[in-house]
Structures are given as C-alpha cells and as structure tokens.
Amino acid sequence: MKLINKIACLLAVAATALVSASCENDNINPYEYNNNGGNQNQGSTEVLTTKIAEYPVGSLVWTKDTTLTESVEIPVGTSLYIEPGVTVTCKSDVQVPIEIVVLGNLYCMGTAEHPVTFASDAKKAEDWGGIICGYNSQEVVLNHVDLAYAGATPTESSASFQNHLFKSTIDGGVPAFHFCNVNGKFVMANCFLHDNYNDQTYFTGGQGVIYNCIFADSGNATDGGEAINVKAGCKLDIANNIIYNACTNAFKLSNAGNSEIIPLTQLAAYNNTIVNCGWRRAKNKKGGSIWLEKAIAPTFVNNLVYDCRFGLKQPKKDGADLEHSTIAPNYYFASTETGVKQMSKDADMIIWNDNDIKSNVAGQFNPLFRNFKQSDVMNINCEIDNVQKGAPLPFDRSWNFNFQQGSQALSNGITNFQRIFPNGLAFFGMKKVMFLDNSNDQNYYFAAPAPTTRFGAAL
C-alpha cells in the first residue's frame, strides 16, 4: 500500500461502508444513525444528539475517535466532516511524520462541550506535521478545535512534499495549520492551538476569519515561530484572540510572495490580547510582538500588548506601507524598565504612534487582568526555555484575561474602521449539516465579532 492514504477512511461509491487502512478504530457508515438522530462517538459514554438535514453526497465522515498511523490526504473535490467530540490521535513513532493534507474540503464541527481534538500519542511538540491545505482547497472550517503537538519536519515521502506544499528542508517544521488557496475560504473560531513546534498558523493565500481563539506556546522549544504568520494573497479578519508566549511574534504580517497573480493582503486585526511574546530571540532584533514588512498595510487597532519584548516593529528596509495602514490606537503595557525601554520611541525599528497608550515607567497602565500570574523572575530577553531563568510560565486555561473594574483598558479604542468581511464568510458545505449549537440556518456564515472600544480580547 502507498505510504500515504488517499484518505484514511474512504466512503464507498454506494455509501454503504467506510474502509480504513490507517485508522485503528474504523469509523462507522455515516448514513447509519441511531433512533434519536445521533451518532455514538467511540470513547464517550453518551450519544451526541445531532440535527442533520443531510451530508452532501460523496462526503467522508469521521464519527469516532481515530488513531492515525499514516498520513491522510483528502482528495480534490472531496469533503471530510469530523463530528463533535472526535479525537484524532497521530502516532509519533512512525518513519514519516503524519500529516493531514487537505486537497479538498475539511469541516471540523466541534462544540464548546464537545471539541474536535488533534493531538499525538506522546504529547510533545513536533510529534506530527499538521493540517496542511492544498492549492485547490475550497473550504476549511475549524470550529471548537484543539490542535496540539504539531510541527514535524517533512521528508520527501511526506504528503506535503509530494503535493509541492512544503520542502523537506523547511526551517523548524511545518505549521500546525496552513492555508494557501487565494480563492479558498477558511474559518478558525473558538479554537485552542498550543504546544506546537513552529508556526501555529501560516497563510499564503485565502479569505478567512480568525476569532475567539487561544494560541499558546508557539515555537515551542525553538527560537522561531509565530502564532499568526501571513504572506501575500490573503483577506483576513482577526479578532478577539489571546496569544500567549509566541516565540518570535504574535503576528508576522508581510506581503512577501506578491506578484501579478497574487494580490496584496488585506487584513484587519483588532481587539486581540498578546502576552509574553518574543523572549527567545534576544540576540535577534526581529520581532517581539508584531512584525510588519514588505509593504503590508493592515488595520491593526484596539490590541493589547502585555510584557512583550518589543511593541510594533518593522525592518529598516522593506518595511510596512504605513501611509495606507491604520496602526493605532493600541495598548502597550510593560511591568519592567527593560520592557519600557524596548518599546519606547527611541527603540530600534519601533513603529511609534502618539495615539497609542504605552507604559512610560514600569507598571504604568496595568490593564488589571482578572486572573493571571506572571513569572516572579520574568525576563523579556530570556533565551532559555526555563521558568527559573525568566521564561514565561506554562499557559493555564484557568487564567482570565478580561479586565477588573477600573481598568484603563476598558475604553478609548475605536470602532470607525472597516472589517474585511463585515457580513462574514459563507461556508456552503455547512449549510445542510447543522450540529448542536449550529442548528440555525444562518450559522453556516462565520463572522469575526464587531470591534469594541475596549482593548484586547473578551474571552
């Protein structure tokens, strides 16, 4: 058998059975439902009640927890639906790192109570590749998805290499999630990406909305890696996300790769919270929280930057198109004098704007998170992944980055700017497949939240 399955669980033409060569737990025929309209999710003691009009003819459906021992390739024109509560476990002790390569469409239909989970059996960064979408991928929905331990370096036998998506010499491994079709669409909503080895996300084309997500510990155990890495060819709304401990940047925004056939990126990033980013690259002036380059012209406002190595930054050459950008107001807090100095107007390559709110002395303008613990020995220039030496504490899901009463970050943001997709994006593969909290006919539209006058995310 080929090392890479065309799909781990193939739907027969007559839609009577699923055949699996790499799933240790075969998925059931998606057209066989129990009497109450729900599917039994293996590994769970309950039946998930669903409201299904129909799956599109020829769809692939994963209803059970699945262990992958080989890579999965979703063919062009084929849609894979993953139902609420399903866990996909990638084996780490394999010769070729497992990848999920989406040449067609992918719909991860998690819910708050029953997320879809992608992880590895060893639970270490770089255990498997990631979700890598191809040049003809039309629609990808990641809703309530937990995506972790990705970032393995591909080999020449890897699906991403064979489909000309990534080289085997890529620096730091593949991203946890990649999208590249300029004419395709994706949504990341209510997701938790954590402990991935390199970039959490990497976009070289596509129309997308990213909101209500948490990105924690990107670039895990390396000196590189962004939470959100954007190149030319994208139209994106990115709002109401929390980014914690990104190695180099929370956002790296660039028009690299533009040509006559790849349009310049249009992007609105607003009301995001960025904490403890950039510390592993103290010997490198690149990055620290937000990095703009190669004529990128974003709307970047109402964001909160907390104890990061630098503020908004650009290279000395091939920097941002500031004339067509909106980059203020944002809220920059530093609890240390070093932090104040490194995001000041005199700091090298800083993009300064008088309309920003910035700490002029250590501790000034503390946004007063409701529940957050900073390291007692925090060092924003620390290069050693060791909490005792000043590295950030591991991310804690019990933390609450909303603000206490009286916080100055609760006001003075702006709302008079245009989102890229004010009415959201329609994902027609979701139109007739409504699960749990997606039972309304309009819920196949995904839209980033409207901007608010507070700074940062409200999660």
CSV table of C-alpha atoms in Angstrom, one decimal:
chain,number,residue,atom,x,y,z
A,1,MET,CA,0.0,0.0,0.0
A,2,LYS,CA,1.1,3.6,-0.6
A,3,LEU,CA,2.7,5.2,2.4
A,4,ILE,CA,0.2,8.0,2.2
A,5,ASN,CA,-3.5,7.0,2.1
A,6,LYS,CA,-5.7,8.9,-0.4
A,7,ILE,CA,-7.9,9.1,2.7
A,8,ALA,CA,-7.7,7.2,5.9
A,9,CYS,CA,-11.4,6.2,5.8
A,10,LEU,CA,-12.8,6.0,2.2
A,11,LEU,CA,-16.5,6.3,1.5
A,12,ALA,CA,-17.7,3.6,-1.0
A,13,VAL,CA,-19.5,4.8,-4.1
A,14,ALA,CA,-22.7,3.3,-2.8
A,15,ALA,CA,-22.1,5.0,0.5
A,16,THR,CA,-22.5,1.7,2.3
A,17,ALA,CA,-19.3,1.4,4.3
A,18,LEU,CA,-16.1,3.1,5.2
A,19,VAL,CA,-12.8,1.3,4.5
A,20,SER,CA,-9.8,2.2,6.6
A,21,ALA,CA,-6.1,1.4,6.2
A,22,SER,CA,-4.7,3.7,8.8
A,23,CYS,CA,-7.4,4.2,11.4
A,24,GLU,CA,-7.0,1.8,14.3
A,25,ASN,CA,-10.7,2.5,15.1
A,26,ASP,CA,-12.8,2.3,11.9
A,27,ASN,CA,-15.4,5.0,11.5
A,28,ILE,CA,-19.0,3.8,11.0
A,29,ASN,CA,-21.1,4.4,7.9
A,30,PRO,CA,-22.2,8.0,8.3
A,31,TYR,CA,-25.6,7.1,6.9
A,32,GLU,CA,-26.4,4.7,9.8
A,33,TYR,CA,-27.8,6.7,12.7
A,34,ASN,CA,-29.4,5.5,15.9
A,35,ASN,CA,-33.1,6.2,16.6
A,36,ASN,CA,-32.7,9.6,18.2
A,37,GLY,CA,-30.8,11.1,15.3
A,38,GLY,CA,-27.4,11.0,17.0
A,39,ASN,CA,-24.2,9.1,16.4
A,40,GLN,CA,-22.3,7.2,19.1
A,41,ASN,CA,-18.9,8.7,19.5
A,42,GLN,CA,-16.4,6.0,20.4
A,43,GLY,CA,-14.6,6.8,23.6
A,44,SER,CA,-17.6,8.6,25.0
A,45,THR,CA,-20.3,7.2,27.2
A,46,GLU,CA,-23.0,9.5,25.8
A,47,VAL,CA,-24.8,9.8,22.5
A,48,LEU,CA,-24.3,13.2,20.8
A,49,THR,CA,-27.7,14.4,19.7
A,50,THR,CA,-27.4,16.0,16.3
A,51,LYS,CA,-29.7,17.9,14.0
A,52,ILE,CA,-28.8,16.8,10.5
A,53,ALA,CA,-30.5,17.7,7.3
A,54,GLU,CA,-28.1,15.6,5.2
A,55,TYR,CA,-24.4,15.2,4.4
A,56,PRO,CA,-23.5,16.1,0.8
A,57,VAL,CA,-23.4,13.1,-1.4
A,58,GLY,CA,-19.9,11.5,-1.5
A,59,SER,CA,-18.8,13.0,1.8
A,60,LEU,CA,-16.4,11.4,4.2
A,61,VAL,CA,-17.5,11.5,7.8
A,62,TRP,CA,-15.5,10.7,10.9
A,63,THR,CA,-17.8,9.9,13.8
A,64,LYS,CA,-15.4,8.1,16.2
A,65,ASP,CA,-12.1,8.7,17.9
A,66,THR,CA,-9.4,7.7,15.4
A,67,THR,CA,-5.7,6.9,15.7
A,68,LEU,CA,-3.7,7.6,12.6
A,69,THR,CA,-0.6,5.5,11.8
A,70,GLU,CA,-0.1,7.1,8.3
A,71,SER,CA,-0.8,10.4,6.7
A,72,VAL,CA,-4.2,11.3,5.4
A,73,GLU,CA,-4.9,13.0,2.1
A,74,ILE,CA,-8.3,14.4,1.4
A,75,PRO,CA,-8.7,14.4,-2.5
A,76,VAL,CA,-9.7,17.4,-4.5
A,77,GLY,CA,-13.4,17.7,-4.6
A,78,THR,CA,-14.0,15.6,-1.6
A,79,SER,CA,-15.2,16.8,1.8
A,80,LEU,CA,-14.3,15.3,5.2
A,81,TYR,CA,-16.7,16.1,8.1
A,82,ILE,CA,-15.4,15.4,11.7
A,83,GLU,CA,-18.2,15.3,14.2
A,84,PRO,CA,-18.4,16.9,17.7
A,85,GLY,CA,-16.2,15.2,20.3
A,86,VAL,CA,-14.0,13.2,18.0
A,87,THR,CA,-10.3,12.9,18.9
A,88,VAL,CA,-7.8,12.3,16.2
A,89,THR,CA,-4.5,10.9,17.6
A,90,CYS,CA,-1.4,10.9,15.5
A,91,LYS,CA,1.2,8.2,16.2
A,92,SER,CA,4.6,9.7,16.9
A,93,ASP,CA,6.8,6.6,16.4
A,94,VAL,CA,6.5,6.4,12.7
A,95,GLN,CA,9.1,6.7,10.0
A,96,VAL,CA,7.4,9.5,8.1
A,97,PRO,CA,5.6,12.1,10.3
A,98,ILE,CA,1.9,12.0,10.0
A,99,GLU,CA,0.2,14.9,8.2
A,100,ILE,CA,-3.4,15.7,7.3
A,101,VAL,CA,-3.2,17.2,3.8
A,102,VAL,CA,-6.5,18.8,2.7
A,103,LEU,CA,-6.6,19.0,-1.1
A,104,GLY,CA,-10.4,19.1,-0.9
A,105,ASN,CA,-12.5,20.4,2.0
A,106,LEU,CA,-12.5,19.9,5.8
A,107,TYR,CA,-15.2,20.6,8.3
A,108,CYS,CA,-14.3,20.2,12.0
A,109,MET,CA,-17.7,20.7,13.7
A,110,GLY,CA,-16.8,20.8,17.3
A,111,THR,CA,-18.8,22.5,20.0
A,112,ALA,CA,-17.9,24.1,23.3
A,113,GLU,CA,-18.9,20.9,25.2
A,114,HIS,CA,-17.5,18.5,22.6
A,115,PRO,CA,-14.5,20.0,20.7
A,116,VAL,CA,-12.7,18.2,17.9
A,117,THR,CA,-9.2,17.3,19.1
A,118,PHE,CA,-6.0,16.7,17.1
A,119,ALA,CA,-3.1,15.5,19.2
A,120,SER,CA,-0.3,13.0,19.3
A,121,ASP,CA,0.1,9.9,21.5
A,122,ALA,CA,3.4,11.2,23.0
A,123,LYS,CA,2.0,14.7,23.6
A,124,LYS,CA,5.2,16.5,22.7
A,125,ALA,CA,5.8,19.3,20.2
A,126,GLU,CA,6.9,18.1,16.7
A,127,ASP,CA,5.3,14.7,17.1
A,128,TRP,CA,3.3,15.1,13.9
A,129,GLY,CA,3.0,17.5,11.0
A,130,GLY,CA,-0.2,19.5,11.0
A,131,ILE,CA,-3.3,20.3,8.9
A,132,ILE,CA,-1.8,21.4,5.6
A,133,CYS,CA,-4.3,22.6,2.9
A,134,GLY,CA,-3.6,22.5,-0.8
A,135,TYR,CA,-3.9,24.9,-3.7
A,136,ASN,CA,-7.4,23.7,-4.6
A,137,SER,CA,-8.8,23.5,-1.1
A,138,GLN,CA,-12.1,25.5,-1.2
A,139,GLU,CA,-13.5,25.5,2.3
A,140,VAL,CA,-12.0,24.6,5.7
A,141,VAL,CA,-13.9,25.1,8.9
A,142,LEU,CA,-12.1,24.7,12.3
A,143,ASN,CA,-14.8,25.4,14.9
A,144,HIS,CA,-14.1,24.5,18.5
A,145,VAL,CA,-10.9,22.6,17.7
A,146,ASP,CA,-8.0,21.7,20.0
A,147,LEU,CA,-4.8,21.4,17.8
A,148,ALA,CA,-1.6,20.5,19.5
A,149,TYR,CA,1.9,18.9,19.3
A,150,ALA,CA,2.3,19.6,15.6
A,151,GLY,CA,5.3,20.9,13.6
A,152,ALA,CA,7.3,17.9,12.4
A,153,THR,CA,9.7,18.4,9.5
A,154,PRO,CA,8.5,16.7,6.3
A,155,THR,CA,10.5,14.2,4.4
A,156,GLU,CA,10.4,13.6,0.6
A,157,SER,CA,7.9,10.8,1.4
A,158,SER,CA,5.6,13.3,3.2
A,159,ALA,CA,2.2,14.3,1.7
A,160,SER,CA,3.0,18.0,2.0
A,161,PHE,CA,6.3,17.5,0.0
A,162,GLN,CA,4.7,15.3,-2.7
A,163,ASN,CA,1.9,17.9,-3.2
A,164,HIS,CA,4.5,20.7,-3.5
A,165,LEU,CA,3.3,22.4,-0.4
A,166,PHE,CA,6.4,22.3,1.7
A,167,LYS,CA,10.1,21.4,1.2
A,168,SER,CA,11.8,18.8,3.3
A,169,THR,CA,14.4,21.5,4.2
A,170,ILE,CA,11.8,23.8,5.8
A,171,ASP,CA,13.2,25.6,8.8
A,172,GLY,CA,11.6,24.5,12.0
A,173,GLY,CA,8.9,22.1,10.6
A,174,VAL,CA,5.5,22.7,9.1
A,175,PRO,CA,2.9,24.9,10.7
A,176,ALA,CA,0.1,23.4,12.7
A,177,PHE,CA,-2.4,24.9,10.2
A,178,HIS,CA,-1.6,26.1,6.7
A,179,PHE,CA,-3.9,27.6,4.0
A,180,CYS,CA,-2.7,28.7,0.6
A,181,ASN,CA,-5.6,28.9,-1.9
A,182,VAL,CA,-6.1,32.6,-2.8
A,183,ASN,CA,-9.7,31.8,-3.9
A,184,GLY,CA,-10.5,29.5,-1.0
A,185,LYS,CA,-12.1,30.2,2.4
A,186,PHE,CA,-11.3,29.2,5.9
A,187,VAL,CA,-12.5,29.9,9.4
A,188,MET,CA,-10.8,29.3,12.8
A,189,ALA,CA,-13.3,30.0,15.5
A,190,ASN,CA,-13.2,29.1,19.2
A,191,CYS,CA,-10.0,27.1,18.8
A,192,PHE,CA,-7.1,26.3,21.1
A,193,LEU,CA,-3.7,25.8,19.5
A,194,HIS,CA,-0.9,25.0,21.8
A,195,ASP,CA,2.5,23.3,22.2
A,196,ASN,CA,3.2,23.3,18.5
A,197,TYR,CA,6.8,23.3,17.4
A,198,ASN,CA,7.0,26.1,14.8
A,199,ASP,CA,4.3,28.5,13.5
A,200,GLN,CA,0.8,27.9,14.8
A,201,THR,CA,-0.7,29.2,11.6
A,202,TYR,CA,0.8,30.1,8.2
A,203,PHE,CA,-1.2,31.7,5.4
A,204,THR,CA,0.0,32.3,1.8
A,205,GLY,CA,-3.4,32.9,0.4
A,206,GLY,CA,-7.1,32.7,1.2
A,207,GLN,CA,-10.1,34.5,2.6
A,208,GLY,CA,-10.5,33.9,6.3
A,209,VAL,CA,-11.8,34.9,9.7
A,210,ILE,CA,-10.0,34.0,12.9
A,211,TYR,CA,-11.7,34.8,16.2
A,212,ASN,CA,-12.3,33.7,19.8
A,213,CYS,CA,-9.1,31.5,19.6
A,214,ILE,CA,-6.3,31.0,22.0
A,215,PHE,CA,-2.7,30.5,20.7
A,216,ALA,CA,-0.4,29.3,23.5
A,217,ASP,CA,3.3,28.4,23.4
A,218,SER,CA,4.0,28.7,19.7
A,219,GLY,CA,7.6,28.0,18.6
A,220,ASN,CA,7.6,25.6,21.5
A,221,ALA,CA,11.3,24.7,22.4
A,222,THR,CA,12.7,26.6,19.4
A,223,ASP,CA,14.0,30.1,18.7
A,224,GLY,CA,11.5,30.7,15.9
A,225,GLY,CA,7.8,30.5,15.3
A,226,GLU,CA,4.8,32.9,15.1
A,227,ALA,CA,1.3,32.5,16.3
A,228,ILE,CA,-0.2,34.1,13.1
A,229,ASN,CA,2.1,34.3,10.0
A,230,VAL,CA,0.6,36.0,7.0
A,231,LYS,CA,2.0,36.5,3.5
A,232,ALA,CA,0.5,37.9,0.3
A,233,GLY,CA,-2.8,36.8,-1.2
A,234,CYS,CA,-4.9,36.9,2.0
A,235,LYS,CA,-8.1,38.7,3.1
A,236,LEU,CA,-8.4,38.3,6.8
A,237,ASP,CA,-10.4,39.5,9.8
A,238,ILE,CA,-8.6,38.5,13.1
A,239,ALA,CA,-10.3,39.5,16.3
A,240,ASN,CA,-10.9,38.6,19.9
A,241,ASN,CA,-8.0,36.2,20.2
A,242,ILE,CA,-5.5,35.6,23.0
A,243,ILE,CA,-1.9,34.9,22.0
A,244,TYR,CA,0.4,33.8,24.8
A,245,ASN,CA,4.2,33.0,24.6
A,246,ALA,CA,4.7,33.1,20.9
A,247,CYS,CA,8.4,32.6,20.4
A,248,THR,CA,9.1,35.4,17.9
A,249,ASN,CA,5.9,37.2,17.2
A,250,ALA,CA,2.2,37.0,17.9
A,251,PHE,CA,1.7,38.5,14.4
A,252,LYS,CA,4.1,38.4,11.5
A,253,LEU,CA,2.4,40.3,8.6
A,254,SER,CA,4.0,40.5,5.2
A,255,ASN,CA,3.3,40.9,1.5
A,256,ALA,CA,6.1,38.5,0.7
A,257,GLY,CA,5.4,36.4,-2.4
A,258,ASN,CA,3.3,39.0,-4.1
A,259,SER,CA,3.2,39.1,-7.9
A,260,GLU,CA,0.7,39.9,-10.6
A,261,ILE,CA,-1.3,36.8,-9.8
A,262,ILE,CA,-1.1,37.0,-6.1
A,263,PRO,CA,-2.9,40.1,-4.7
A,264,LEU,CA,-1.7,42.1,-1.8
A,265,THR,CA,-3.0,41.1,1.5
A,266,GLN,CA,-5.9,43.0,3.1
A,267,LEU,CA,-6.1,42.5,6.9
A,268,ALA,CA,-7.9,43.8,9.9
A,269,ALA,CA,-6.6,42.7,13.3
A,270,TYR,CA,-8.4,44.2,16.3
A,271,ASN,CA,-9.2,43.5,19.9
A,272,ASN,CA,-6.6,40.8,20.4
A,273,THR,CA,-4.6,40.2,23.6
A,274,ILE,CA,-0.9,39.5,23.2
A,275,VAL,CA,1.1,38.4,26.3
A,276,ASN,CA,4.8,37.4,26.9
A,277,CYS,CA,5.9,37.1,23.2
A,278,GLY,CA,9.4,37.3,21.6
A,279,TRP,CA,11.6,36.5,24.5
A,280,ARG,CA,13.6,33.6,22.9
A,281,ARG,CA,15.3,35.8,20.3
A,282,ALA,CA,17.2,38.3,22.4
A,283,LYS,CA,20.2,38.3,20.1
A,284,ASN,CA,18.0,39.0,17.1
A,285,LYS,CA,16.3,42.3,16.6
A,286,LYS,CA,13.5,40.8,14.6
A,287,GLY,CA,10.1,40.6,16.2
A,288,GLY,CA,8.9,40.6,19.7
A,289,SER,CA,5.2,41.0,19.4
A,290,ILE,CA,4.1,42.3,16.0
A,291,TRP,CA,6.3,42.5,12.9
A,292,LEU,CA,5.3,44.3,9.7
A,293,GLU,CA,7.2,44.0,6.5
A,294,LYS,CA,7.2,44.2,2.6
A,295,ALA,CA,4.5,46.8,2.1
A,296,ILE,CA,1.9,45.2,4.3
A,297,ALA,CA,-0.8,47.8,5.1
A,298,PRO,CA,-3.0,46.4,7.9
A,299,THR,CA,-5.7,47.8,10.1
A,300,PHE,CA,-4.2,46.9,13.5
A,301,VAL,CA,-6.1,48.6,16.3
A,302,ASN,CA,-7.5,48.0,19.8
A,303,ASN,CA,-4.9,45.3,20.6
A,304,LEU,CA,-3.4,44.8,24.0
A,305,VAL,CA,0.4,44.0,24.1
A,306,TYR,CA,1.4,42.9,27.6
A,307,ASP,CA,5.1,42.3,28.7
A,308,CYS,CA,6.3,41.5,25.2
A,309,ARG,CA,9.9,42.1,24.1
A,310,PHE,CA,9.0,44.9,21.7
A,311,GLY,CA,6.0,46.8,20.5
A,312,LEU,CA,5.0,47.2,16.9
A,313,LYS,CA,8.1,46.8,14.7
A,314,GLN,CA,9.4,46.7,11.1
A,315,PRO,CA,12.7,46.2,9.4
A,316,LYS,CA,14.8,49.1,8.3
A,317,LYS,CA,14.3,48.1,4.7
A,318,ASP,CA,11.2,46.6,3.0
A,319,GLY,CA,9.0,47.8,5.9
A,320,ALA,CA,5.3,48.4,6.1
A,321,ASP,CA,3.2,50.6,3.9
A,322,LEU,CA,2.4,53.0,6.8
A,323,GLU,CA,0.7,55.5,4.5
A,324,HIS,CA,-2.1,53.1,3.9
A,325,SER,CA,-2.1,51.4,7.3
A,326,THR,CA,-4.2,52.1,10.4
A,327,ILE,CA,-2.0,51.1,13.3
A,328,ALA,CA,-3.4,53.0,16.3
A,329,PRO,CA,-4.6,53.1,19.0
A,330,ASN,CA,-3.2,50.0,20.7
A,331,TYR,CA,-2.4,49.5,24.4
A,332,TYR,CA,1.2,48.5,25.4
A,333,PHE,CA,2.0,47.6,29.0
A,334,ALA,CA,5.4,46.8,30.4
A,335,SER,CA,5.9,45.7,34.0
A,336,THR,CA,9.7,46.2,33.8
A,337,GLU,CA,12.0,49.1,32.9
A,338,THR,CA,13.6,46.9,30.2
A,339,GLY,CA,10.2,46.5,28.7
A,340,VAL,CA,9.5,50.2,28.8
A,341,LYS,CA,12.9,51.0,27.1
A,342,GLN,CA,12.5,48.4,24.4
A,343,MET,CA,9.1,49.6,23.2
A,344,SER,CA,9.9,53.3,23.6
A,345,LYS,CA,10.1,55.8,20.7
A,346,ASP,CA,13.9,55.5,20.6
A,347,ALA,CA,13.9,51.7,20.4
A,348,ASP,CA,15.4,50.4,17.2
A,349,MET,CA,12.9,49.8,14.3
A,350,ILE,CA,9.9,50.6,16.5
A,351,ILE,CA,6.8,52.0,14.7
A,352,TRP,CA,5.7,54.8,17.0
A,353,ASN,CA,2.3,56.4,17.2
A,354,ASP,CA,1.3,59.1,19.6
A,355,ASN,CA,-2.3,57.8,19.8
A,356,ASP,CA,-1.1,54.6,21.5
A,357,ILE,CA,-1.3,54.0,25.2
A,358,LYS,CA,2.1,52.9,26.5
A,359,SER,CA,3.8,52.5,29.8
A,360,ASN,CA,6.3,55.3,30.4
A,361,VAL,CA,7.5,53.7,33.6
A,362,ALA,CA,7.4,50.1,34.7
A,363,GLY,CA,3.9,49.1,35.8
A,364,GLN,CA,2.1,52.1,34.4
A,365,PHE,CA,-1.3,51.5,32.9
A,366,ASN,CA,-1.6,48.0,34.2
A,367,PRO,CA,-4.7,46.6,32.4
A,368,LEU,CA,-5.6,44.6,35.6
A,369,PHE,CA,-6.4,41.1,34.3
A,370,ARG,CA,-8.9,39.3,36.4
A,371,ASN,CA,-6.8,36.2,36.9
A,372,PHE,CA,-3.2,35.9,35.6
A,373,LYS,CA,0.1,35.0,37.1
A,374,GLN,CA,3.3,36.5,35.7
A,375,SER,CA,6.6,34.9,36.5
A,376,ASP,CA,8.3,36.4,39.6
A,377,VAL,CA,11.6,36.4,37.6
A,378,MET,CA,10.1,37.3,34.2
A,379,ASN,CA,12.8,38.3,31.7
A,380,ILE,CA,11.6,39.6,28.4
A,381,ASN,CA,15.1,39.0,26.9
A,382,CYS,CA,15.4,35.5,28.3
A,383,GLU,CA,16.7,32.9,25.7
A,384,ILE,CA,16.5,29.8,27.8
A,385,ASP,CA,13.3,27.8,28.0
A,386,ASN,CA,13.4,27.6,31.7
A,387,VAL,CA,10.9,29.3,34.1
A,388,GLN,CA,13.6,29.6,36.7
A,389,LYS,CA,15.6,31.8,34.3
A,390,GLY,CA,12.8,34.1,33.5
A,391,ALA,CA,10.8,32.2,30.8
A,392,PRO,CA,7.0,32.6,30.8
A,393,LEU,CA,5.0,30.2,32.9
A,394,PRO,CA,3.2,27.5,31.1
A,395,PHE,CA,-0.2,28.6,29.8
A,396,ASP,CA,-3.0,28.0,32.3
A,397,ARG,CA,-6.6,27.6,31.0
A,398,SER,CA,-8.0,28.9,34.3
A,399,TRP,CA,-6.4,32.3,33.6
A,400,ASN,CA,-8.9,35.1,32.8
A,401,PHE,CA,-7.6,37.9,30.6
A,402,ASN,CA,-10.7,40.0,31.0
A,403,PHE,CA,-10.3,43.2,33.0
A,404,GLN,CA,-11.1,44.2,36.5
A,405,GLN,CA,-13.4,47.1,37.2
A,406,GLY,CA,-11.4,50.4,36.9
A,407,SER,CA,-9.0,49.1,34.2
A,408,GLN,CA,-7.9,51.9,31.8
A,409,ALA,CA,-8.0,49.3,29.0
A,410,LEU,CA,-11.8,49.2,29.1
A,411,SER,CA,-12.2,52.3,26.9
A,412,ASN,CA,-10.6,54.6,24.3
A,413,GLY,CA,-10.5,52.0,21.5
A,414,ILE,CA,-12.1,52.9,18.1
A,415,THR,CA,-14.8,51.3,16.0
A,416,ASN,CA,-14.8,53.6,13.0
A,417,PHE,CA,-12.9,51.3,10.7
A,418,GLN,CA,-14.0,48.7,8.1
A,419,ARG,CA,-13.7,45.0,8.7
A,420,ILE,CA,-12.8,42.9,5.6
A,421,PHE,CA,-15.9,40.7,5.9
A,422,PRO,CA,-18.5,42.7,7.9
A,423,ASN,CA,-21.1,40.2,7.0
A,424,GLY,CA,-18.9,37.1,7.5
A,425,LEU,CA,-18.0,34.3,5.1
A,426,ALA,CA,-20.4,31.6,3.9
A,427,PHE,CA,-19.3,28.0,4.0
A,428,PHE,CA,-21.8,26.2,1.8
A,429,GLY,CA,-20.5,22.8,2.8
A,430,MET,CA,-22.0,23.5,6.3
A,431,LYS,CA,-25.4,24.8,5.0
A,432,LYS,CA,-27.2,21.5,5.4
A,433,VAL,CA,-25.2,20.0,8.2
A,434,MET,CA,-26.2,21.6,11.5
A,435,PHE,CA,-24.8,20.3,14.8
A,436,LEU,CA,-26.0,21.2,18.2
A,437,ASP,CA,-25.3,25.0,18.5
A,438,ASN,CA,-25.2,25.3,14.7
A,439,SER,CA,-28.9,24.5,14.2
A,440,ASN,CA,-29.9,27.9,12.8
A,441,ASP,CA,-29.9,28.1,9.0
A,442,GLN,CA,-27.7,31.2,9.1
A,443,ASN,CA,-25.0,29.6,11.1
A,444,TYR,CA,-23.1,28.5,8.1
A,445,TYR,CA,-21.9,32.1,8.0
A,446,PHE,CA,-18.9,32.9,10.2
A,447,ALA,CA,-18.1,36.5,11.1
A,448,ALA,CA,-15.5,38.0,13.4
A,449,PRO,CA,-17.0,40.0,16.3
A,450,ALA,CA,-17.7,43.6,15.7
A,451,PRO,CA,-15.0,45.9,17.2
A,452,THR,CA,-15.4,47.3,20.6
A,453,THR,CA,-13.9,50.4,22.3
A,454,ARG,CA,-12.1,48.2,24.9
A,455,PHE,CA,-8.6,47.0,24.2
A,456,GLY,CA,-7.8,43.3,23.9
A,457,ALA,CA,-10.0,40.2,23.7
A,458,ALA,CA,-13.0,39.4,25.8
A,459,LEU,CA,-13.0,35.6,26.3
